[in-house]
PDB file of C-alpha atoms in Angstrom:
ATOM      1  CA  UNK P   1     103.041  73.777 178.690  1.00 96.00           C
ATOM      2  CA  UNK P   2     102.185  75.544 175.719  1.00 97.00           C
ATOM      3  CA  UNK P   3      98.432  77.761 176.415  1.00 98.00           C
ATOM      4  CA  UNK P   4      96.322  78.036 174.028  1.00 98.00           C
ATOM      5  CA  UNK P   5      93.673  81.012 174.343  1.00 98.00           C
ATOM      6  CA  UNK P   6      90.490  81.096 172.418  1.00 98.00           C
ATOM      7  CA  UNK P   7      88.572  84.565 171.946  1.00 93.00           C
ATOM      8  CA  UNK P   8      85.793  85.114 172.440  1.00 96.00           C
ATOM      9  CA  UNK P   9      84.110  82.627 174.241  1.00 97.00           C
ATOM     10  CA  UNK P  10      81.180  82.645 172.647  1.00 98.00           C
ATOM     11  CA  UNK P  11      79.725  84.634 169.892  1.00 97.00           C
ATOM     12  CA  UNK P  12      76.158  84.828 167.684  1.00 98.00           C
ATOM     13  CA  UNK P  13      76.318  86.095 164.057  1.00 97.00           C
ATOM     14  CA  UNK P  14      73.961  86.094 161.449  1.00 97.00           C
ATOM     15  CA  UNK P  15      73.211  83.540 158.756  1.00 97.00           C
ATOM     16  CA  UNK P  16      75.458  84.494 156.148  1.00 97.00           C
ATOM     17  CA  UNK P  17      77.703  86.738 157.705  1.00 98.00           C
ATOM     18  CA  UNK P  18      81.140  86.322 158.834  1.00 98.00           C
ATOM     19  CA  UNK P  19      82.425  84.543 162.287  1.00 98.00           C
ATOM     20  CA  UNK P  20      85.232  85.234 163.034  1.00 98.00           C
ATOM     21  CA  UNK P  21      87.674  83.122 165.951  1.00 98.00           C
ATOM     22  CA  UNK P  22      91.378  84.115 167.189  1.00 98.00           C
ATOM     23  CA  UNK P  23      93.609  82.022 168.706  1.00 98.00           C
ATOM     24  CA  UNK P  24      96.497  82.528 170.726  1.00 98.00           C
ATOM     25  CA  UNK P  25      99.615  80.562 171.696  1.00 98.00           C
ATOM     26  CA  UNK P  26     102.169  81.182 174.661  1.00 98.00           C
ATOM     27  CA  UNK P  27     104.803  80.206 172.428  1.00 98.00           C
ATOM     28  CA  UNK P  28     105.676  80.272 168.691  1.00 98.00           C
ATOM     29  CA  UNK P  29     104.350  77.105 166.929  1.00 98.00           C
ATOM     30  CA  UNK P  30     106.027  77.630 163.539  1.00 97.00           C
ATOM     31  CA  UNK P  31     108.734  75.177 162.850  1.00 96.00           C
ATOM     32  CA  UNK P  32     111.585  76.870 161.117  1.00 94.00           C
ATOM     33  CA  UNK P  33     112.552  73.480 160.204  1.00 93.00           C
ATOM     34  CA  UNK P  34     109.729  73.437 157.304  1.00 93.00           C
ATOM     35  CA  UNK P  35     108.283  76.339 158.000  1.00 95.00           C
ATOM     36  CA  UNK P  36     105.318  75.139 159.278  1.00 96.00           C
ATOM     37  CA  UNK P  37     102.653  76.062 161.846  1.00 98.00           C
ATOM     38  CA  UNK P  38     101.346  73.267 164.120  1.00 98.00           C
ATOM     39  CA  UNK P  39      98.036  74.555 164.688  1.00 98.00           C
ATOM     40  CA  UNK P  40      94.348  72.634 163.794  1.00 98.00           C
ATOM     41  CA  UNK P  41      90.855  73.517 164.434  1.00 98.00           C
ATOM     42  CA  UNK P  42      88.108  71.258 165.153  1.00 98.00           C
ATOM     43  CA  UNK P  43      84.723  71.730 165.260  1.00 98.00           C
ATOM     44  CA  UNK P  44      82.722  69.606 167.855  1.00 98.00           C
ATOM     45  CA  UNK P  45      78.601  69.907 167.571  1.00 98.00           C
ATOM     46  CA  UNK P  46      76.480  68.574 170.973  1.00 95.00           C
ATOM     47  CA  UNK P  47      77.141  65.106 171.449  1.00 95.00           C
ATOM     48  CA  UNK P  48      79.699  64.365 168.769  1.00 98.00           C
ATOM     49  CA  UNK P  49      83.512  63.977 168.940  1.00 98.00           C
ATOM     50  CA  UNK P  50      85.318  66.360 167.141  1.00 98.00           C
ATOM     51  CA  UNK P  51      85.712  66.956 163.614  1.00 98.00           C
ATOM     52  CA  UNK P  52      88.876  68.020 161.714  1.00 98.00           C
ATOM     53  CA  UNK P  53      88.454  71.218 160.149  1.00 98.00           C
ATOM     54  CA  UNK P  54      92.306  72.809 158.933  1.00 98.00           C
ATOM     55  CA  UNK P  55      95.588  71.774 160.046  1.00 98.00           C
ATOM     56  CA  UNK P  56      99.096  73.352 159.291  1.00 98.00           C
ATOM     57  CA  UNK P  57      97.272  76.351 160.276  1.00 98.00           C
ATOM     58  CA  UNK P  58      95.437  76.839 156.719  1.00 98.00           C
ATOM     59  CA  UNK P  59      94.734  73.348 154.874  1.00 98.00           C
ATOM     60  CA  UNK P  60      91.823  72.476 154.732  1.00 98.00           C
ATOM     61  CA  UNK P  61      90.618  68.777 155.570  1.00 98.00           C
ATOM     62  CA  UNK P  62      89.170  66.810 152.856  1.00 96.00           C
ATOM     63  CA  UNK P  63      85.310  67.465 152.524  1.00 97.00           C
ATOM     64  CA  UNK P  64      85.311  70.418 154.486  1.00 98.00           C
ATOM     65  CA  UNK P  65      83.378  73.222 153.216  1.00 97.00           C
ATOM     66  CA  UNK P  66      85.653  76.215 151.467  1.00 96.00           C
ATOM     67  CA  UNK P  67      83.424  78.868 153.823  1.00 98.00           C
ATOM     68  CA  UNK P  68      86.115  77.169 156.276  1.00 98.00           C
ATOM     69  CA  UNK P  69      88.956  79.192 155.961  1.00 98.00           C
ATOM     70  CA  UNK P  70      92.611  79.152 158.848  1.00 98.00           C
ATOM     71  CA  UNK P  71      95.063  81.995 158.894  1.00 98.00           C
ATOM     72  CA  UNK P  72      97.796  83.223 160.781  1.00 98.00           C
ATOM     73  CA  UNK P  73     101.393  82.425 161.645  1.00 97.00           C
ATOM     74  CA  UNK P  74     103.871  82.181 165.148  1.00 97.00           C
ATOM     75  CA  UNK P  75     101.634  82.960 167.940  1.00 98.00           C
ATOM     76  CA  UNK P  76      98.623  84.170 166.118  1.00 98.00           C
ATOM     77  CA  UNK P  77      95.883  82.604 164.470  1.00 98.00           C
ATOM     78  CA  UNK P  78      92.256  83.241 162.594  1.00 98.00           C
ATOM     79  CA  UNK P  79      89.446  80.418 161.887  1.00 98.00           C
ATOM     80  CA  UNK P  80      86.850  82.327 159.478  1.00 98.00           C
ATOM     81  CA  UNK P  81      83.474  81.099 158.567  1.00 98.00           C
ATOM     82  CA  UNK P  82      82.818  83.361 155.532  1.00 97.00           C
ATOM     83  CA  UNK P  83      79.305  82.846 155.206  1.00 97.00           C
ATOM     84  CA  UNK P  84      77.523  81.672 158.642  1.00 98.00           C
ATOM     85  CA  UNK P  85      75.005  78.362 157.814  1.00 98.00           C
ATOM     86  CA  UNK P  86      72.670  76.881 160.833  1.00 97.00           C
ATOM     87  CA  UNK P  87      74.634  73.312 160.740  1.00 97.00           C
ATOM     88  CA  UNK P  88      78.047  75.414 162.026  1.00 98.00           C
ATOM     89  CA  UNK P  89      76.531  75.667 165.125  1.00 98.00           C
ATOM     90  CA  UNK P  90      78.742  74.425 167.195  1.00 98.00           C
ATOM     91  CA  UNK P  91      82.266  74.724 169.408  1.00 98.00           C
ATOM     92  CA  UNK P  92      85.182  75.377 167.995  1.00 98.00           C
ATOM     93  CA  UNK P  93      88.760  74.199 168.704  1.00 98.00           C
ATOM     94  CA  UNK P  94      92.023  75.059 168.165  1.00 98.00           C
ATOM     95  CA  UNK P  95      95.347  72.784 168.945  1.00 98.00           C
ATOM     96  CA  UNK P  96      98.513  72.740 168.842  1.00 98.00           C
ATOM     97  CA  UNK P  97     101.030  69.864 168.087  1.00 98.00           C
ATOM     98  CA  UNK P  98     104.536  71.283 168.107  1.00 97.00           C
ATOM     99  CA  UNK P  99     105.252  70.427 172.094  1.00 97.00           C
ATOM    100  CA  UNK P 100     104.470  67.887 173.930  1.00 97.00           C
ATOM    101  CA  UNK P 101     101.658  67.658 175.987  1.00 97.00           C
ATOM    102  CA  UNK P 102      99.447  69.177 172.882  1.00 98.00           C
ATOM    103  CA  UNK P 103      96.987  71.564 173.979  1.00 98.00           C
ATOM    104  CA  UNK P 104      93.336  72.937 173.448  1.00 98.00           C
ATOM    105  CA  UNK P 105      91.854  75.820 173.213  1.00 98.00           C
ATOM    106  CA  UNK P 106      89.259  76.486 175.887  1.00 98.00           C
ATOM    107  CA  UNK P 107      86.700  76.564 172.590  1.00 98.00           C
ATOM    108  CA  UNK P 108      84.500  79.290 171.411  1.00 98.00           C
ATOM    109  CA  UNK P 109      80.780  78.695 171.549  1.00 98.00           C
ATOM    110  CA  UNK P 110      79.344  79.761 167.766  1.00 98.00           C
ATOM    111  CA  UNK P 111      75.357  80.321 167.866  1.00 97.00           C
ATOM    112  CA  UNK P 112      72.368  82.212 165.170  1.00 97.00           C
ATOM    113  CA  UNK P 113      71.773  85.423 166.094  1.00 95.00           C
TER     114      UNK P 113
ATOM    115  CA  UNK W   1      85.693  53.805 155.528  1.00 95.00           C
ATOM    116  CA  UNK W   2      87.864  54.868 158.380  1.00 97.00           C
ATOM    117  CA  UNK W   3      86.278  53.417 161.927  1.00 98.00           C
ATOM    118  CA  UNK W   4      86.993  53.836 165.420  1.00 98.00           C
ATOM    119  CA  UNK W   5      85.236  52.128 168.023  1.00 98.00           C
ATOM    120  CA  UNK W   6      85.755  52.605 172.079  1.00 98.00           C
ATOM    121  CA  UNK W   7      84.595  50.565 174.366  1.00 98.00           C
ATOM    122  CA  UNK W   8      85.443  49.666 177.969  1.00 98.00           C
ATOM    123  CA  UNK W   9      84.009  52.256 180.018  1.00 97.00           C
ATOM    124  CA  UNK W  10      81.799  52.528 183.082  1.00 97.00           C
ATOM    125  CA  UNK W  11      81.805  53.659 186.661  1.00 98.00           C
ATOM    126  CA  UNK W  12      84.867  52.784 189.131  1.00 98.00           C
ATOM    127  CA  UNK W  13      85.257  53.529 192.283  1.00 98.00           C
ATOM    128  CA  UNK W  14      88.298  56.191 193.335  1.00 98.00           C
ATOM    129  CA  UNK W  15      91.458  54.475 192.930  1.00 98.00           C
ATOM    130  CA  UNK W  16      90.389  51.531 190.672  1.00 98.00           C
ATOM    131  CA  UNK W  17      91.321  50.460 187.540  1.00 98.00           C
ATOM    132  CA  UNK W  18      89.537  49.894 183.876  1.00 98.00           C
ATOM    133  CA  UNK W  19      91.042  48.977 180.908  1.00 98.00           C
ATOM    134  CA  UNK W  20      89.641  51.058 177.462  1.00 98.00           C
ATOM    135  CA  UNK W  21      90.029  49.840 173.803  1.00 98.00           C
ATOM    136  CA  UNK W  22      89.893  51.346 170.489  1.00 98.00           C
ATOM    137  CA  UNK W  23      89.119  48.989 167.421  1.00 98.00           C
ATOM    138  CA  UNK W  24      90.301  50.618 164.399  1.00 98.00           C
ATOM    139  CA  UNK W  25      89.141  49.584 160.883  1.00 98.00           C
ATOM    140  CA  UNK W  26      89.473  51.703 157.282  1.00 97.00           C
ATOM    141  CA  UNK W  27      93.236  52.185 157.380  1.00 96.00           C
ATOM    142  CA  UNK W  28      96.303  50.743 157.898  1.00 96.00           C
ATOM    143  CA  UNK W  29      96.412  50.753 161.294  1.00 96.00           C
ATOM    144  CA  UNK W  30     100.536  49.968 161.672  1.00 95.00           C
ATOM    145  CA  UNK W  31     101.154  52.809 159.772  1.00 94.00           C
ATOM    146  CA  UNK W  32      99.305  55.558 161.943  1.00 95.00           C
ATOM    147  CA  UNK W  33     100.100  57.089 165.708  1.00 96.00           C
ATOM    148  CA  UNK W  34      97.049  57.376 167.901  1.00 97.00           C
ATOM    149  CA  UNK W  35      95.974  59.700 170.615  1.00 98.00           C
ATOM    150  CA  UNK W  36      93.189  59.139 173.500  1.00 98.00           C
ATOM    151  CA  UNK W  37      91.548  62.767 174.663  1.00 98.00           C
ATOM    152  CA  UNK W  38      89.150  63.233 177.226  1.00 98.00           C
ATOM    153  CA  UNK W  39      86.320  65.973 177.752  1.00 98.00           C
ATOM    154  CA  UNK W  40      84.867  66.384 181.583  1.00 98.00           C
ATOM    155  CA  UNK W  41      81.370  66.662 181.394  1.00 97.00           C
ATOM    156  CA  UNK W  42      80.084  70.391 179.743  1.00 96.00           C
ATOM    157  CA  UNK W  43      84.159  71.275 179.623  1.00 97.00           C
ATOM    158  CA  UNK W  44      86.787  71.362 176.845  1.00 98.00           C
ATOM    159  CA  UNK W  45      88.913  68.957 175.263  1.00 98.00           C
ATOM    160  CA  UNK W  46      92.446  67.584 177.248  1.00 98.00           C
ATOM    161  CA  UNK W  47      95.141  65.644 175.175  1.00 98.00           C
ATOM    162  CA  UNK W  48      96.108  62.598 177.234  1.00 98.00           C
ATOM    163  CA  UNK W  49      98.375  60.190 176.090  1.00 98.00           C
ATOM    164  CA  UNK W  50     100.160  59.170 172.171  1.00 98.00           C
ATOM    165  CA  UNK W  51     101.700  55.677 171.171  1.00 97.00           C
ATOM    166  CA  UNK W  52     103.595  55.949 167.609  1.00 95.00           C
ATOM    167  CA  UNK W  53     102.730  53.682 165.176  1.00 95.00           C
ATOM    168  CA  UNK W  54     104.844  50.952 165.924  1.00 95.00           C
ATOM    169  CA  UNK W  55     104.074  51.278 169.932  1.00 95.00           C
ATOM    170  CA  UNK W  56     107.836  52.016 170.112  1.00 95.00           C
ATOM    171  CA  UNK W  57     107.297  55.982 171.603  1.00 95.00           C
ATOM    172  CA  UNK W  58     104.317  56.383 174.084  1.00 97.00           C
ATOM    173  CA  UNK W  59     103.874  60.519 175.557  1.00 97.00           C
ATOM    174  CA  UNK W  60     101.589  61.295 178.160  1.00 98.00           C
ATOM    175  CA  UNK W  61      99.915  64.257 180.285  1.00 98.00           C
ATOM    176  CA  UNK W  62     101.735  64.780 183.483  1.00 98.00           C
ATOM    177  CA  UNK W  63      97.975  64.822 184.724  1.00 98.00           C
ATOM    178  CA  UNK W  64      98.012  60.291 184.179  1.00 98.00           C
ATOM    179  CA  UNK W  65     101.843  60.037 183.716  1.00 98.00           C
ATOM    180  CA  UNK W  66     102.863  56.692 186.298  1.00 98.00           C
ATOM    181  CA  UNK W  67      98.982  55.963 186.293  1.00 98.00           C
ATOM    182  CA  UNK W  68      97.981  55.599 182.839  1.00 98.00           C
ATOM    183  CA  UNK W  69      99.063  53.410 180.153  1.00 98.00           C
ATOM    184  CA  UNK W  70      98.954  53.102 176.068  1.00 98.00           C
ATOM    185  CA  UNK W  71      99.357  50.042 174.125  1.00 98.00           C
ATOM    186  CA  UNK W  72      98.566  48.874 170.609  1.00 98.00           C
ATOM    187  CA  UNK W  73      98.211  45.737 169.072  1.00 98.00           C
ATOM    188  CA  UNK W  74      98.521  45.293 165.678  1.00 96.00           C
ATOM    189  CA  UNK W  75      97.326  41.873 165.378  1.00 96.00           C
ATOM    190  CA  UNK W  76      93.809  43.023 166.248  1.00 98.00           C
ATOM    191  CA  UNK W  77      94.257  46.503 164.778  1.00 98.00           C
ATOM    192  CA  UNK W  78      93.360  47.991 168.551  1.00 98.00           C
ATOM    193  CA  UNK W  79      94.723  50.371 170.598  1.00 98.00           C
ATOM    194  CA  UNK W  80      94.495  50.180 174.814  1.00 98.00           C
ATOM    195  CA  UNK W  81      94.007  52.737 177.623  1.00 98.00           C
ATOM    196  CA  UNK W  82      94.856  51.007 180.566  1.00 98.00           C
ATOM    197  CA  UNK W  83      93.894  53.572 183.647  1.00 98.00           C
ATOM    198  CA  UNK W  84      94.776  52.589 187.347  1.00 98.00           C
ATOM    199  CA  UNK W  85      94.360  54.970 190.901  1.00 98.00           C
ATOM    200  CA  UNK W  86      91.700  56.527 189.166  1.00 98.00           C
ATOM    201  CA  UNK W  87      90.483  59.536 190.854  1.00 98.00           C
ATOM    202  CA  UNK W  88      87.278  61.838 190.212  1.00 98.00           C
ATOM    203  CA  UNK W  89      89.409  63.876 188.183  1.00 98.00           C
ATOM    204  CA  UNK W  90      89.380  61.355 185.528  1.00 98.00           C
ATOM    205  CA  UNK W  91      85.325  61.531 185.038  1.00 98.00           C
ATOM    206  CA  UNK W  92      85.575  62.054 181.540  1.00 98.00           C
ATOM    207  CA  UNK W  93      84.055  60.967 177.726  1.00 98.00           C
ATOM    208  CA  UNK W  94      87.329  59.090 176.132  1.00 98.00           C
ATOM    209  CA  UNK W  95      88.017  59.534 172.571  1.00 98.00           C
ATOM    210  CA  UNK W  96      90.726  57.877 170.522  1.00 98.00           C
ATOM    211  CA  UNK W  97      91.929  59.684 167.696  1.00 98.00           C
ATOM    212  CA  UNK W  98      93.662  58.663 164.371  1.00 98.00           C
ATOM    213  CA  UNK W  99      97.175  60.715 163.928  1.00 97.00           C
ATOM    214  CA  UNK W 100      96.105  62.559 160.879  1.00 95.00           C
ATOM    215  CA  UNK W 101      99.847  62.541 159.218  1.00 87.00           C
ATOM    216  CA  UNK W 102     102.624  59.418 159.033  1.00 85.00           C
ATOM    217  CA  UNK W 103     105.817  60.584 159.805  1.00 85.00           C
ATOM    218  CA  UNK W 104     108.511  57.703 161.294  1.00 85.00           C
ATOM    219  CA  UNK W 105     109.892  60.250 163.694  1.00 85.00           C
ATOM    220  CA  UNK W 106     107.135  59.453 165.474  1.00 85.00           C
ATOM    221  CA  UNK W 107     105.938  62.996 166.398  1.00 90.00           C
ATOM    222  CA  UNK W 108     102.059  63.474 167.745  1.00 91.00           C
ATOM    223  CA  UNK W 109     100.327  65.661 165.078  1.00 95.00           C
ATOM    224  CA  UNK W 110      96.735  66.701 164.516  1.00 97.00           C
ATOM    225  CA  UNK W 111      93.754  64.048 164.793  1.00 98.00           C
ATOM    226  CA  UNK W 112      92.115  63.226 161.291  1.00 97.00           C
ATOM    227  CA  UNK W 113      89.658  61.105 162.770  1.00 98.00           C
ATOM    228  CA  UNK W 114      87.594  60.423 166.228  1.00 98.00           C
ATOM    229  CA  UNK W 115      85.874  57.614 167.588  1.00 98.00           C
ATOM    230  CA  UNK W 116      82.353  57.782 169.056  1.00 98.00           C
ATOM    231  CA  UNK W 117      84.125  58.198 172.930  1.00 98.00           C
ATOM    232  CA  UNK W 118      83.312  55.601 175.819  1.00 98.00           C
ATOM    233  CA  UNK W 119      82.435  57.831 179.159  1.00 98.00           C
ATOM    234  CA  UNK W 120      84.601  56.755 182.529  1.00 98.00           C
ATOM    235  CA  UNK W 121      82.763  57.767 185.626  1.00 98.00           C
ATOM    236  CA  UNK W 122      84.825  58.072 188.781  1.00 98.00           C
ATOM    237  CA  UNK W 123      82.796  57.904 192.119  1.00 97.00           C
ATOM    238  CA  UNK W 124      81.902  56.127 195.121  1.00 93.00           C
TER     239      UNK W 124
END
């Protein structure tokens, strides 16, 4: 199985400054077929299923704010919030859905400092 | 608007069985795959099983492969989670998921939208 590792596990910034999340696959998830990387982030607040933030490693779901930004390619990848606001608080996912069983991320923990 | 509802959940003993549905509304429902996922209480989120959208290719989690099932029915725009031997391991909220992307291949991708969950508790 594909592993997906989220760091860190937690973190506290700022309102208004940058947080930062990396994630890290055991295996390549770019498709050289169409050049595509099979990696999303969600973003899951208490008591609420998850929420589609980016796919294809850097669109951007509809609606989603543009502070929301994915980057990266192959193994590694970036989620940035560019501009910290109190209603991000919340865990953050990231997936991949090249292989079969798709994995998680363990999620990282974002908080106010 | 795009809905998912679960439903079907509750407390079973170790090796029982309980059947969960997801009633889909918003979309065109034979035109989408659809996941379930399941989050243990205070942990992270696990990937279990994947019909396409014709029911045709099904994928599962070697952790409920031979003891979990997926089905759809398009008639009633609802998608099943039939779960049998259930063990504590299983104690879990259950969330269906809408495949966020139609391709006929019938590959799993990303999740575009969630349902509420329905929470299966496992215990004597």
């Amino acid at each position: 199985d594909i592993v997906m590792t989220q760091s860190p596990d937690s973190l506290a910034v700022s309102l208004g400054e940058r947080a930062t999340i990396n994630c890290k696959s055991s295996q390549s998830v770019l498709y050289s077929s169409n050049n595509k990387n099979y990696l999303a982030w969600y973003q899951q607040k208490p008591g609420q299923p998850p929420k589609l933030l980016i796919y294809w490693a850097s669109t951007r779901e509809s609606g989603v704010p543009d502070r929301f930004s994915g980057s990266g390619s192959g193994t590694d990848f970036t989620l940035t919030i560019s501009s910290l606001q109190a209603e991000d608080v919340a865990v953050y996912y990231c997936q991949q859905y090249l292989f079969i069983p798709l994995t998680f991320g363990g999620g990282t923990k974002v908080d106010i400092k | 608007q795009v809905q998912l509802v679960e439903s079907g959940g509750g407390v079973v003993q170790p090796g029982g069985s309980l059947r969960l549905s997801c009633a889909a509304s918003g979309f065109t429902f034979s035109s989408y795959g659809m996941h379930w996922v399941r989050q243990a209480p205070g942990k992270g989120l696990e990937w279990v099983t994947f019909i396409r959208y014709d029911g045709a290719i099904q994928f599962y989690a070697d952790s409920v492969k031979g003891r979990f099932t997926i089905s759809r029915d398009s008639s009633r725009n609802t998608v099943y989670l039939q779960m049998n031997s259930l063990r504590a391991e299983d104690t879990a909220m259950y969330y269906c998921a809408k495949v966020g992307y139609h391709d006929p291949s019938g590959h799993p991708y990303y999740s575009d939208y969630w349902g509420q969950g329905t929470l299966v508790t496992v215990s004597s």
